Amino acid sequence: MKFLMTFVLLTFASASFACTDFAGNYLDDDSNPYSIVQSGCESFTLAGKSNIADGQFRTQQETAAIKISSAASFIDYYLQVENIVDYKTPFPPEMPLDMIPAKYVTLYTIDWKGNLAIDTTVYNNKNEVISSENTTHQRL
């Protein structure tokens, strides 16, 4: 009886820490093939760029004009990648700041056919949604 209870507890505990496996080959919107390589729930490589999936922001790109920081996390059956854009130079006063992207949040899931479903939402500096896009990339 003790063995059975221990087995059940360990089974539920390991299931709660599992994440979706996104590893595979896909076709992008222009029918170009690409791969996702995944190391458990700790990291993944997408489009040749390695990412640690611990939710911590890291600088991904920096120029004289902008700095882009990214954080990735496996949440339930999603992979969430959040990009924050910091602009280093001020915008002209006539520029409508409500339409300037400040954050991109992308959720990756696997649909019922095994394809990669990608939902991207773009936010301004007031955390208001500017735009969103949903695409599906076919698994090869």
XYZ file of C-alpha atoms in Angstrom:
140
model
C 0.000 0.000 0.000
C 2.842 2.410 0.859
C 4.435 1.680 -2.497
C 1.209 2.446 -4.362
C 0.716 5.773 -2.550
C 4.339 6.761 -3.185
C 3.996 5.848 -6.861
C 0.798 7.917 -7.231
C 2.361 10.931 -5.485
C 5.501 10.774 -7.630
C 3.431 10.421 -10.786
C 1.407 13.556 -9.986
C 4.512 15.467 -8.904
C 6.387 14.683 -12.118
C 3.344 15.530 -14.253
C 3.062 18.967 -12.670
C 6.613 19.839 -13.731
C 6.321 18.546 -17.309
C 6.223 20.938 -20.237
C 5.143 20.579 -23.835
C 7.776 19.283 -26.241
C 8.048 21.782 -29.101
C 11.093 20.122 -30.685
C 10.664 19.459 -34.368
C 10.832 20.814 -37.885
C 8.273 23.334 -39.137
C 7.466 25.521 -42.143
C 7.235 29.268 -41.536
C 4.701 31.609 -43.197
C 6.840 31.718 -46.366
C 7.196 27.891 -46.484
C 10.812 28.031 -45.288
C 11.795 25.120 -43.030
C 13.173 25.741 -39.545
C 13.791 23.706 -36.413
C 13.098 24.011 -32.724
C 15.500 22.142 -30.478
C 14.476 21.767 -26.855
C 16.342 20.618 -23.747
C 13.562 19.543 -21.415
C 11.854 22.503 -19.757
C 15.117 24.415 -19.267
C 15.981 25.796 -22.705
C 15.207 25.800 -26.398
C 16.743 26.977 -29.659
C 14.470 28.719 -32.139
C 15.702 30.158 -35.432
C 19.305 29.495 -34.374
C 18.944 31.543 -31.176
C 19.313 29.742 -27.843
C 17.012 30.743 -24.998
C 16.926 29.829 -21.321
C 13.338 29.246 -20.190
C 13.585 30.560 -16.628
C 11.481 33.728 -16.981
C 14.482 36.040 -16.491
C 14.958 38.966 -18.881
C 18.188 39.006 -20.877
C 19.436 41.425 -23.519
C 18.831 39.919 -26.965
C 19.757 42.886 -29.127
C 21.209 46.310 -28.488
C 22.004 49.168 -30.840
C 22.506 52.883 -30.379
C 18.735 53.359 -30.786
C 17.109 50.386 -28.997
C 17.602 47.585 -26.515
C 15.469 44.438 -26.699
C 15.271 42.181 -23.656
C 13.588 38.777 -23.710
C 12.280 36.316 -21.133
C 10.982 32.828 -21.889
C 8.945 30.435 -19.737
C 7.080 27.193 -20.114
C 3.607 27.820 -18.650
C 1.164 24.914 -18.652
C 1.140 23.749 -22.274
C 2.452 27.079 -23.645
C 5.883 28.434 -24.298
C 5.747 32.176 -23.610
C 8.374 34.571 -24.933
C 8.127 38.202 -23.858
C 10.220 40.901 -25.548
C 10.509 44.402 -24.090
C 11.727 47.223 -26.322
C 13.558 50.135 -24.685
C 14.036 53.122 -26.979
C 17.228 55.045 -26.268
C 16.428 58.125 -28.310
C 13.365 60.339 -27.754
C 10.603 60.443 -30.321
C 9.512 63.676 -32.007
C 6.596 65.381 -30.207
C 4.257 64.764 -33.150
C 4.795 60.992 -32.951
C 1.711 59.140 -31.599
C 3.319 57.216 -28.715
C 0.238 55.019 -28.313
C 1.159 53.282 -31.575
C 4.807 52.554 -30.745
C 5.451 48.934 -29.701
C 6.939 48.543 -26.227
C 6.299 44.834 -25.590
C 5.687 41.724 -27.691
C 4.277 38.605 -26.053
C 4.328 35.399 -28.097
C 2.613 32.195 -27.011
C 3.582 28.942 -28.728
C 1.357 25.860 -28.499
C 0.995 22.608 -30.393
C -2.412 22.240 -32.052
C -4.375 19.001 -32.355
C -2.642 18.221 -35.679
C 0.842 18.606 -34.161
C 1.464 21.954 -35.850
C 2.937 24.971 -34.083
C 0.301 27.608 -33.264
C 1.796 31.051 -32.613
C -0.141 33.938 -31.029
C 1.661 37.279 -30.830
C 0.276 40.341 -29.088
C 1.919 43.766 -29.327
C 1.519 46.323 -26.523
C 2.317 50.028 -26.230
C 3.989 51.717 -23.239
C 0.597 51.937 -21.457
C 0.231 48.136 -21.749
C -2.609 48.578 -24.240
C -2.914 46.128 -27.137
C -1.807 47.641 -30.439
C -2.147 44.505 -32.545
C -2.256 40.735 -32.461
C -1.540 37.979 -34.939
C -2.235 34.252 -35.009
C -0.341 31.923 -37.310
C 0.117 28.189 -37.654
C 3.364 26.620 -38.815
C 3.061 23.143 -40.279
C 5.093 20.376 -38.651
C 7.205 18.497 -41.196
